[in-house]
Coordinates of N, CA and C in Angstrom, one line a residue:
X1 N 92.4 90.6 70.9 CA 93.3 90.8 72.0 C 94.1 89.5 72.3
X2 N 95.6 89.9 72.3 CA 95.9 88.4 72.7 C 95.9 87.9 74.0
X3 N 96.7 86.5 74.3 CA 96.7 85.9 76.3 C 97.0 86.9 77.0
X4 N 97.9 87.4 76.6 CA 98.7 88.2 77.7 C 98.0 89.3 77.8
X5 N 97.8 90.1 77.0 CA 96.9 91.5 76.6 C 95.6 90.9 77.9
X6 N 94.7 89.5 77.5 CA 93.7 89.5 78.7 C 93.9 89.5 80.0
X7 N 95.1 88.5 79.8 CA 95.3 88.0 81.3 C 95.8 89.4 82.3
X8 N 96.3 90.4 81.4 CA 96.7 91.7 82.2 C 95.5 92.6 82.8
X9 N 94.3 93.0 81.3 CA 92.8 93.4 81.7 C 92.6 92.6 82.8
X10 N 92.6 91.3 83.2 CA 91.4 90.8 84.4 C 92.7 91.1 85.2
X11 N 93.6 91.4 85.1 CA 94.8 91.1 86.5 C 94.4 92.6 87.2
X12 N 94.6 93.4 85.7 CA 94.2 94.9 86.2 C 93.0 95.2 87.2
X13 N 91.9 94.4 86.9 CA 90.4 95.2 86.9 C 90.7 94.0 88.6
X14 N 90.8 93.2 89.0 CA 91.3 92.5 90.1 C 91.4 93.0 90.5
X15 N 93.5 93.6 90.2 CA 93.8 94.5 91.0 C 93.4 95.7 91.5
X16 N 92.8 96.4 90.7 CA 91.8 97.6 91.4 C 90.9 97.5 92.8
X17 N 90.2 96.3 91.6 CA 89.1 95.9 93.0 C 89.8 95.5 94.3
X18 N 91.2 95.0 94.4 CA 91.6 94.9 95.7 C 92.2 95.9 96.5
X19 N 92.8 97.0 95.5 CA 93.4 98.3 96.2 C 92.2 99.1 96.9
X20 N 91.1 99.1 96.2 CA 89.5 99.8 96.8 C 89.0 99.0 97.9
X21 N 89.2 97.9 98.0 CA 88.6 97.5 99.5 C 89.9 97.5 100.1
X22 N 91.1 97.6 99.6 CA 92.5 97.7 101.1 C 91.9 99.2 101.8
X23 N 91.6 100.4 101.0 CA 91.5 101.2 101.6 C 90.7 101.4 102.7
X24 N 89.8 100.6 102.9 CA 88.9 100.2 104.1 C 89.3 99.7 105.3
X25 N 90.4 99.0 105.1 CA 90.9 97.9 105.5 C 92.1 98.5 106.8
X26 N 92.6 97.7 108.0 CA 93.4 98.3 109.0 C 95.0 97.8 108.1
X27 N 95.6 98.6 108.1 CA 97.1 98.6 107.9 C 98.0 97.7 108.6
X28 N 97.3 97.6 110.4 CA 98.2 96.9 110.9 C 97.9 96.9 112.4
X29 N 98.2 96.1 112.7 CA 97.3 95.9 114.3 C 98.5 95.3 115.2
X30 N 98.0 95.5 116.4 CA 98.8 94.7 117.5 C 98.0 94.2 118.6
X31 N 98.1 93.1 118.7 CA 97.6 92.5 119.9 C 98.5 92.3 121.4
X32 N 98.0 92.6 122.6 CA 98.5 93.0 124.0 C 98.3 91.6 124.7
X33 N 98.8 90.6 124.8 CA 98.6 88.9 126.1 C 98.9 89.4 127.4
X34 N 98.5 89.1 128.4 CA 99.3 89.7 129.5 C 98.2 88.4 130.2
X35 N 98.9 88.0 131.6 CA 98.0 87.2 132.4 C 96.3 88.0 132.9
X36 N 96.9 89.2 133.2 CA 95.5 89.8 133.5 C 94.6 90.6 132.5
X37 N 95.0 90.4 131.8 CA 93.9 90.3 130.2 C 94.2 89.2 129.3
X38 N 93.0 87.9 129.8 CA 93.4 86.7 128.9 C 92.5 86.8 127.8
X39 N 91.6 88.2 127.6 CA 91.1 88.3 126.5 C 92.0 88.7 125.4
X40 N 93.3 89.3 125.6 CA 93.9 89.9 125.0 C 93.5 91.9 124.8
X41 N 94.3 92.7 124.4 CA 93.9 94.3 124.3 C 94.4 94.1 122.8
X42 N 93.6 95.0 122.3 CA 94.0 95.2 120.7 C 93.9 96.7 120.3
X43 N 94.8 96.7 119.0 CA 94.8 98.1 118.1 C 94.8 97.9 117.1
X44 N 93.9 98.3 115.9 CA 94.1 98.2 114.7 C 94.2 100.1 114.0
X45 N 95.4 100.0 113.4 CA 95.7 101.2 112.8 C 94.9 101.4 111.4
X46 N 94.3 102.5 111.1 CA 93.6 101.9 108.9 C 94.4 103.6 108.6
X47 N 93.8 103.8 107.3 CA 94.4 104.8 106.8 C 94.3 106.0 107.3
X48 N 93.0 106.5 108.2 CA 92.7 107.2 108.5 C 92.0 107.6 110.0
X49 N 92.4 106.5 110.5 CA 92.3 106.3 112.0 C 92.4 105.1 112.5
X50 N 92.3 105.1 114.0 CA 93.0 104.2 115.1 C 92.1 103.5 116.0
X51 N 91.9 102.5 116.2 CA 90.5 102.2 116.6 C 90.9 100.9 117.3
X52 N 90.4 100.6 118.1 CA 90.4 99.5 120.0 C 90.7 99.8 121.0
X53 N 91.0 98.8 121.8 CA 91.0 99.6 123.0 C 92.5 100.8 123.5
X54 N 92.2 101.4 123.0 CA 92.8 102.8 123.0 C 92.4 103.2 124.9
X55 N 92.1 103.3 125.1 CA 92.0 104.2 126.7 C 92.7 103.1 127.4
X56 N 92.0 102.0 127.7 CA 93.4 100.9 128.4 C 94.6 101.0 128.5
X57 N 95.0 100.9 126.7 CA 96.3 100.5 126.1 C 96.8 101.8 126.9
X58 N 96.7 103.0 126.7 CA 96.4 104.6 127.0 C 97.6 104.2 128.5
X59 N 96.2 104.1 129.2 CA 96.3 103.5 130.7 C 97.2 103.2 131.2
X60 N 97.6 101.8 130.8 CA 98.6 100.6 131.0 C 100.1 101.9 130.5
X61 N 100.1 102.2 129.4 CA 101.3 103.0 129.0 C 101.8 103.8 130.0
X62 N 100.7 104.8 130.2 CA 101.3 106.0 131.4 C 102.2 105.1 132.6
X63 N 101.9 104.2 133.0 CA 102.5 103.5 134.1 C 104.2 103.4 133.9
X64 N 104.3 103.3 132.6 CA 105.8 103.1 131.7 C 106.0 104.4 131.3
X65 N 105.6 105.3 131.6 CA 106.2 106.5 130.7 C 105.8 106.8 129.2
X66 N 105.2 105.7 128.9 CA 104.9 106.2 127.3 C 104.1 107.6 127.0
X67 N 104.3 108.1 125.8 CA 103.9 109.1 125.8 C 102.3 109.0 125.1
X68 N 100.7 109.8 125.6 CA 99.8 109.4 125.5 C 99.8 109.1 123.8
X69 N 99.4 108.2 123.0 CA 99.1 108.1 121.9 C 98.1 108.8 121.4
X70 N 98.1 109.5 120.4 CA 97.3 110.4 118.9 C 97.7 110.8 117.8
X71 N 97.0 109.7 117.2 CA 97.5 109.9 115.8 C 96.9 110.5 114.9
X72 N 96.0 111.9 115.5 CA 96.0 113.2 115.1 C 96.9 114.3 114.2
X73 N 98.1 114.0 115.1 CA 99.2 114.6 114.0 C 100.1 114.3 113.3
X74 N 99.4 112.7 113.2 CA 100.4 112.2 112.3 C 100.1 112.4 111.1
X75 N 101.2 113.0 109.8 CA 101.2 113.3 108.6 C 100.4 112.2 107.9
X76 N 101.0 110.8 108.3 CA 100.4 109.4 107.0 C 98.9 109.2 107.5
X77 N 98.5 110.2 108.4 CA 97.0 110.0 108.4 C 96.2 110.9 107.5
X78 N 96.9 111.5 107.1 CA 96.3 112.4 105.8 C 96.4 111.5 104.5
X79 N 97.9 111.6 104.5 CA 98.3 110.8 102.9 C 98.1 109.8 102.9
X80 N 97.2 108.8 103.2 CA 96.7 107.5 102.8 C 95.6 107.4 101.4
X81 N 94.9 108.6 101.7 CA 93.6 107.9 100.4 C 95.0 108.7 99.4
X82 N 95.9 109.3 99.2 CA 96.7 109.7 97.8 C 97.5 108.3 97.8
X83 N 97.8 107.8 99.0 CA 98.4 106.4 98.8 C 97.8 105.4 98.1
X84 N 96.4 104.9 97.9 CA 95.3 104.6 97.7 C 95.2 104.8 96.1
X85 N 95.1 105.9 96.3 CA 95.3 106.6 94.3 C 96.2 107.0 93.7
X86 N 97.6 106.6 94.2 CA 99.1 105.9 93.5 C 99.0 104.7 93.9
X87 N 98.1 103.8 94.5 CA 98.0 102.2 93.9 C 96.8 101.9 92.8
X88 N 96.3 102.7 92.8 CA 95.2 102.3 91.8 C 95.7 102.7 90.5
X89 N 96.6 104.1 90.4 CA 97.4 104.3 89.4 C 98.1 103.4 88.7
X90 N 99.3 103.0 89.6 CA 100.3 102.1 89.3 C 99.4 100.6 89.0
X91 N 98.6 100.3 89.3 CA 97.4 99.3 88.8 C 97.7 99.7 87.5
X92 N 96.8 100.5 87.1 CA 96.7 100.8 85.3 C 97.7 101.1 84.7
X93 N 99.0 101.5 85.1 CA 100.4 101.4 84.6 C 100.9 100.3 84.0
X94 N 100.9 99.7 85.2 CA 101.3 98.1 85.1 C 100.2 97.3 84.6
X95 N 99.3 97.6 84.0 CA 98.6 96.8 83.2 C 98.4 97.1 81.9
X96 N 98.6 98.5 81.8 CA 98.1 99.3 80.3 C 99.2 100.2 79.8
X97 N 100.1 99.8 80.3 CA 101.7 100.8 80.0 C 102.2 99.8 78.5
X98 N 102.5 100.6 77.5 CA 102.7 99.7 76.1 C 104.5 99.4 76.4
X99 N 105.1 100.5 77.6 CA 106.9 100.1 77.3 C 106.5 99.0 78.9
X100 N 107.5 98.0 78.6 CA 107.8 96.9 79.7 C 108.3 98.0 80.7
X101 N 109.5 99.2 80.6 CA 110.2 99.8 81.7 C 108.5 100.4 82.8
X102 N 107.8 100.8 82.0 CA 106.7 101.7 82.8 C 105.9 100.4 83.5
X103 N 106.0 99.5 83.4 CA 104.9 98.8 83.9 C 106.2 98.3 85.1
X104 N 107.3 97.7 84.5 CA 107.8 97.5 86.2 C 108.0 98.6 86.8
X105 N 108.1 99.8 86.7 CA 108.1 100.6 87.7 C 107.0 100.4 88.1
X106 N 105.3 100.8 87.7 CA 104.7 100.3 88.7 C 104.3 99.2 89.3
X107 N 104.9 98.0 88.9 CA 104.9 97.1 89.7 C 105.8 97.0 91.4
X108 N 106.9 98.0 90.9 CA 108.2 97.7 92.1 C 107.0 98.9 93.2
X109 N 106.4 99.9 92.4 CA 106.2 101.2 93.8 C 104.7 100.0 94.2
X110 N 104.3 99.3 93.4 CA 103.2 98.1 94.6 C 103.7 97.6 95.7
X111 N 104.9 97.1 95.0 CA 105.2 96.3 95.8 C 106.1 97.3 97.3
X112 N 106.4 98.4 97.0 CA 106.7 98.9 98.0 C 105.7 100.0 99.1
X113 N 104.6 99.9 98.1 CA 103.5 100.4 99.1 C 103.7 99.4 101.0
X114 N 103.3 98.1 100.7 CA 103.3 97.8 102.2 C 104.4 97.3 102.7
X115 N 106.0 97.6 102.0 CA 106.8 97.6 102.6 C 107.2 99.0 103.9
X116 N 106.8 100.2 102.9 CA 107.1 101.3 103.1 C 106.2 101.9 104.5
X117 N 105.1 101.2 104.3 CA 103.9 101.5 105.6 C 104.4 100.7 106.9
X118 N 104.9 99.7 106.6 CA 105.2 98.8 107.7 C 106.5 99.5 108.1
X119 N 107.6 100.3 107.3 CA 108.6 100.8 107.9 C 108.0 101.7 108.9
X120 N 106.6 102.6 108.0 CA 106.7 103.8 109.0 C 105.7 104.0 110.5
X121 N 105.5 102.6 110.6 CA 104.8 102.3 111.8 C 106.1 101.6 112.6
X122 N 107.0 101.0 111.8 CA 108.2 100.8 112.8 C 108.7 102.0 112.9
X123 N 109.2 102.9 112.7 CA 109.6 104.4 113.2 C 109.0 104.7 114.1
X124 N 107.3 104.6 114.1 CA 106.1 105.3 115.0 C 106.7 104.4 116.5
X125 N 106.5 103.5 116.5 CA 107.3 102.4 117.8 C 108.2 103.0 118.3
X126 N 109.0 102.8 117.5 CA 110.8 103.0 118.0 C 110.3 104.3 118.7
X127 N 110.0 105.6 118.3 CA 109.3 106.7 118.8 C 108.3 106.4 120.2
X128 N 107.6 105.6 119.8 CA 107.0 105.8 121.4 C 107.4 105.0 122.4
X129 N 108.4 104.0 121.9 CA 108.9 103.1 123.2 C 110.4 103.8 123.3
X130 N 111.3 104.7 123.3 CA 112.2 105.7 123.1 C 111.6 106.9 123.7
X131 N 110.9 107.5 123.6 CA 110.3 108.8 124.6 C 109.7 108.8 125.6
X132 N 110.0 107.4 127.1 CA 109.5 107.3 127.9 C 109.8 108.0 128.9
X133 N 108.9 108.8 129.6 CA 109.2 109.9 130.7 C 109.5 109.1 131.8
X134 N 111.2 109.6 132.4 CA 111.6 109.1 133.1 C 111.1 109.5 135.1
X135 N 110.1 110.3 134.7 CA 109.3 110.9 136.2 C 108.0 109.6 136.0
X136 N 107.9 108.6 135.3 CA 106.6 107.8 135.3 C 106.9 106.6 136.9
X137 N 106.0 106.3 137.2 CA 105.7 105.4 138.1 C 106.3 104.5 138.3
X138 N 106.6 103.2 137.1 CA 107.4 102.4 136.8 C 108.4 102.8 136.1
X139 N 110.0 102.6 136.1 CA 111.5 102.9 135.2 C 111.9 101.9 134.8
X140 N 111.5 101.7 133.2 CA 112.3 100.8 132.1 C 112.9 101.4 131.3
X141 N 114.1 100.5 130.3 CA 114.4 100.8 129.4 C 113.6 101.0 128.3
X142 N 114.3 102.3 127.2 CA 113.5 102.1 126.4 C 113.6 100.6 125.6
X143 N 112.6 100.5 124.6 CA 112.5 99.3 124.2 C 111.9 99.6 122.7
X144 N 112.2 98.7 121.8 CA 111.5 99.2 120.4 C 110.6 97.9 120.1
X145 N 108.6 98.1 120.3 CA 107.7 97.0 120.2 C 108.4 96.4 117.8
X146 N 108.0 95.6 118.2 CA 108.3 94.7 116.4 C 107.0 94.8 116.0
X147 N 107.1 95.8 114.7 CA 106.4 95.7 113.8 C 105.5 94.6 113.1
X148 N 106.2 93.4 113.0 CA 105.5 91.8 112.7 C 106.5 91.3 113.7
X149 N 105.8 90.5 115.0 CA 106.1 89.3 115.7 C 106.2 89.7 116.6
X150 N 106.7 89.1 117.7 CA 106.4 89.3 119.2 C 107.6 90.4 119.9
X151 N 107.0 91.0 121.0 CA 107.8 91.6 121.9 C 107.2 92.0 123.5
X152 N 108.3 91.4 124.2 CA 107.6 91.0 125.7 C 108.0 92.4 126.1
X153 N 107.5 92.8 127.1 CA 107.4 94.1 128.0 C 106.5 94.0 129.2
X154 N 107.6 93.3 129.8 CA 107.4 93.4 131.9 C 106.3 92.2 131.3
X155 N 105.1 91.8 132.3 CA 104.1 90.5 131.6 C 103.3 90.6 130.2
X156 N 104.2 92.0 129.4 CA 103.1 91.8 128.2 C 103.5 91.1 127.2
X157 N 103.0 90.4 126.6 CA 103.5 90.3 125.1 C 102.8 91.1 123.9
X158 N 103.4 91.7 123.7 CA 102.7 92.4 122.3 C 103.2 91.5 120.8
X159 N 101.7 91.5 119.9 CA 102.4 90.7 118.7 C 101.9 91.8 117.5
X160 N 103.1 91.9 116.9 CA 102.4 93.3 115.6 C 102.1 92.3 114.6
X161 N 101.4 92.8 113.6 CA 101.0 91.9 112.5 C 100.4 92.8 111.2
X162 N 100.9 92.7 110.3 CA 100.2 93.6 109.0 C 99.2 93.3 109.1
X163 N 98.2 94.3 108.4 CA 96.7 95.0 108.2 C 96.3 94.0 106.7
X164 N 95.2 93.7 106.9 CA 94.3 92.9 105.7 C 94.8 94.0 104.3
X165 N 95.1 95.2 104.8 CA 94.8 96.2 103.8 C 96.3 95.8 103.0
X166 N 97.2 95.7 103.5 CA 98.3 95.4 103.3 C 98.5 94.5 102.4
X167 N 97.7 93.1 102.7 CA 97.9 91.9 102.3 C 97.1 92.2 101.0
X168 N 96.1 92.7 100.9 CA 95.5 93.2 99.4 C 96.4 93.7 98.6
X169 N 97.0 94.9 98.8 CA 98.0 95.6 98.1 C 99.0 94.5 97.6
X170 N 99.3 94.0 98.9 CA 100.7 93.0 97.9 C 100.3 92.2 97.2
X171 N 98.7 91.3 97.4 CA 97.9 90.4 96.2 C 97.8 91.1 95.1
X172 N 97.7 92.6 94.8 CA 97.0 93.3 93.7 C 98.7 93.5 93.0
X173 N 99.4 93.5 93.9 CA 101.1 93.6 92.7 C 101.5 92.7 92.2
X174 N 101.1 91.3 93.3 CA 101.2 90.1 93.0 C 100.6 90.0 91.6
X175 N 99.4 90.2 91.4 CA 98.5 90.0 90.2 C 98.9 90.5 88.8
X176 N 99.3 91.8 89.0 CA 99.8 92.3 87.3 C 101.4 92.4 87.8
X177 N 102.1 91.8 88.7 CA 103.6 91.2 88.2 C 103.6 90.1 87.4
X178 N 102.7 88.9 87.8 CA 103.2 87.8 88.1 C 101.9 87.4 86.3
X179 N 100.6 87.4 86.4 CA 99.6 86.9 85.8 C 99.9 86.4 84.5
X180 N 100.4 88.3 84.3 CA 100.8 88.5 82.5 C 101.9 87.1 82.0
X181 N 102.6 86.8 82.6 CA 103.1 85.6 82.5 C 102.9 84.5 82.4
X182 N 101.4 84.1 83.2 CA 101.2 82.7 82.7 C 100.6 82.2 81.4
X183 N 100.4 83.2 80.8 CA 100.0 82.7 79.1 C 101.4 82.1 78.5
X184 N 102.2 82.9 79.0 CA 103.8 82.5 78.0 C 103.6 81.1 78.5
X185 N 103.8 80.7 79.7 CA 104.4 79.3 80.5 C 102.6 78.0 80.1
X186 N 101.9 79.0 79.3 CA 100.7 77.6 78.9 C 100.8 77.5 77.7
X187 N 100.9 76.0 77.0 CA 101.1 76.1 75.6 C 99.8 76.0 75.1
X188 N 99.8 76.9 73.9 CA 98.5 76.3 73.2 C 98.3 75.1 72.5
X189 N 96.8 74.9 72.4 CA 96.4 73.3 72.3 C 96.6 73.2 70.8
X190 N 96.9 72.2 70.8 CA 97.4 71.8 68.8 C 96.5 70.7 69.0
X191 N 95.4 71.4 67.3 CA 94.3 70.6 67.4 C 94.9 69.5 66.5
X192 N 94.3 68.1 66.6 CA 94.8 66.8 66.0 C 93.9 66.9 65.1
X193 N 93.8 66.3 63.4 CA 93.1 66.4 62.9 C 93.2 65.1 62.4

């Protein structure tokens, strides 16, 4: 087997092993600062549910009109583990594909696994800071919370931040994009005799 041929096996078997523990892993969280929670409120989104303080966050929303959160009927709570196994796929494409064209295609759909998740949790936002019932207690504008980085609302700051799960996925594209290449860029040793 030659460099490249290994260096793709271990990039591959890597990369697997990191799409299998992203699936565990939360997609993407947001943390809530406000003066009267200096502990901070949190949410971590994963593939298949939603999990922190949810009844608070809940709480605090109705006051703004937000509409109650459940992501019960959201579709991408189903399609996550097939998400999961089109990256483990595109893993062994891009590692064990004999034409160059098949392996960058799975490399580009890696790489747009956690672009494409992070759009559709910005959609999910835009959606729930946009459907605020104008009979609620307090009357703001709607407002669209950021997906990665901060956004203040009245004393909150909310900060969104990609999911560990995420950051795996892009290390595992990272891996059989980038790997197979460093045999080319190492020269071999010329033995002196």
């Amino acid at each position: 087997m030659t460099r490249i041929g290994i260096a793709r096996s271990v990039a591959g078997a890597a990369g697997i092993a990191l799409v299998l523990v992203a699936a565990t892993l939360p997609i993407w969280q947001m943390r809530f600062l406000a003066p009267q929670y200096p502990a901070g409120l949190d949410i971590k989104a994963y593939g298949n549910s939603v999990s922190g303080d949810l009844s608070e966050i809940t709480v605090l929303s109705h006051y703004i009109g937000m509409p109650r959160f459940d992501a019960t009927g959201m579709p991408e709570m189903t399609l996550w583990p097939f998400v999961i196994l089109l990256a483990v796929l595109g893993v062994i494409i891009a590692t064990a594909a004999d034409r160059a064209w098949w392996r960058r295609l799975a490399c580009t759909g890696l790489w747009l696994i956690p672009v494409g998740a992070l759009a559709d949790v910005q959609f999910r936002l835009w959606q729930m800071g946009h459907n605020l019932d104008g009979s609620a207690p307090m009357t703001i504008d709607s407002f669209t919370p950021l997906v990665v980085g901060p956004t203040v609302v009245m004393n909150f700051t909310m900060w969104g931040i990609p999911g560990s799960a995420l950051a795996l996925i892009a290390a595992a594209a990272a891996l059989v994009t980038f790997a197979p290449t460093i045999p080319r860029r190492i020269p071999r040793r010329v033995s002196e005799r």
